[in-house]
Amino acid sequence: MSGGRVVTLTANPSLDRTLALPGALARGEVARLGASSTEPGGKGVNVARALAAAGADVLAVVPADPTDPLVTALHALHLPLVTVPTGAPVRTNYSLTEPDGTTTKLNEPGTPLDAGLRAALAAAVAAAAAGADWVVLSGSLPPGTPEDWYAELVRAVRGTGARVAVDTSEGPLRALLAAGAASAPDLLKPNAEELAQVAGTTEAALLADPAVLLAAVRALHAGGVGEVLLTLGGAGAVLSTADGVWSARAPRIAVRSTVGAGDSSLAGHLLADLAGAPPAERLRRAVATGSAAAALPGSAVPTPEQVHPDAVEVSPGLPGTPPLPEPVPAAGRDVP
Ligand SMILES: O=P(O)(O)OC[C@@]1(O)O[C@H](CO)[C@@H](O)[C@@H]1O
């Protein structure tokens, strides 16, 4: 791997509390939990952890007090970190996991970032971006944050020469794409639900027709997005670049928790990119890393020994055109 640096910003980090249910979730009943665990999370934090686990040069930027349990946990992992103190605790997000791999996420809104905190975070990202290969802007924005803040950050990072990857959803994703080509990221990592949100269609329609999927991806490129890494949970992923489109099938695994699998996929793609790999190999590494993460409990990230790129089948074009990617079972879905 080359020595390129990746900077991640997690504007809305979390402590991820995983609660293992003994059976299927029964609403209104008492559940006697199995093992529970708490891990440092938030999408950018997960990307940074996955990159660090693979030995990459990474720096995570998070709004959090130096004494916050999130920061303590990240220090314990020796993750290089820049913190911007907020004076409020980091949110806790809950994952309810069922024995069949189904994951239900309950995410708190998070700590609001006022204009001063946003300026401090933006300055921290810009400073860290100088000399970095990639800046990753990942996850939701905390309550009250202007939805076009990611667009503003992309423009600011552009000036540093670093490439920008974005993984977000709903309002911030729509605002980013509405902001025009100057704010379009070099890499966007939607899942099927997020792509459907911006394409004005449904996830089912997207997965049912390669033409609909292709049109949605092409609309992103037309808006200036460089590459699109579309993660499809248990059905694999699609990578679309200026050179073409590739699809990958995920290897068969026993799913333990899909939380953070998409983040590990993005990390896998970036690792391969830093190593100079062509698109098909970047996609292979993305799917291998995401699948390895889904086989682990909670939002754990895989070690290089747990990632098996050889088990991933990559082919040019869209997933089986036709047939389409099999409908993603609940246990294999990308959970935001
Ligand atoms: O609420 P957001 O910011 O959309 O997502 C946050 C989150 O669900 O994403 C990660 C998994 O991708 C978890 O670590 C975290 O709890």
Short mmCIF file of C-alpha atoms in Angstrom, two decimals, residues 147-149 151 170-180:
data_model
loop_
_atom_site.label_atom_id
_atom_site.label_comp_id
_atom_site.label_asym_id
_atom_site.label_seq_id
_atom_site.Cartn_x
_atom_site.Cartn_y
_atom_site.Cartn_z
CA GLU A 147 -28.32 20.63 5.23
CA ASP A 148 -25.90 22.07 2.68
CA TRP A 149 -22.96 21.99 5.10
CA ALA A 151 -21.50 20.93 0.09
CA GLU A 170 -31.75 12.19 3.22
CA GLY A 171 -31.61 16.03 3.44
CA PRO A 172 -27.80 16.41 3.51
CA LEU A 173 -27.46 14.06 0.53
CA ARG A 174 -30.11 15.88 -1.46
CA ALA A 175 -28.59 19.27 -0.57
CA LEU A 176 -25.12 18.08 -1.58
CA LEU A 177 -26.33 16.97 -4.99
CA ALA A 178 -28.41 20.11 -5.46
CA ALA A 179 -25.40 22.35 -4.77
CA GLY A 180 -23.88 21.82 -8.19
#
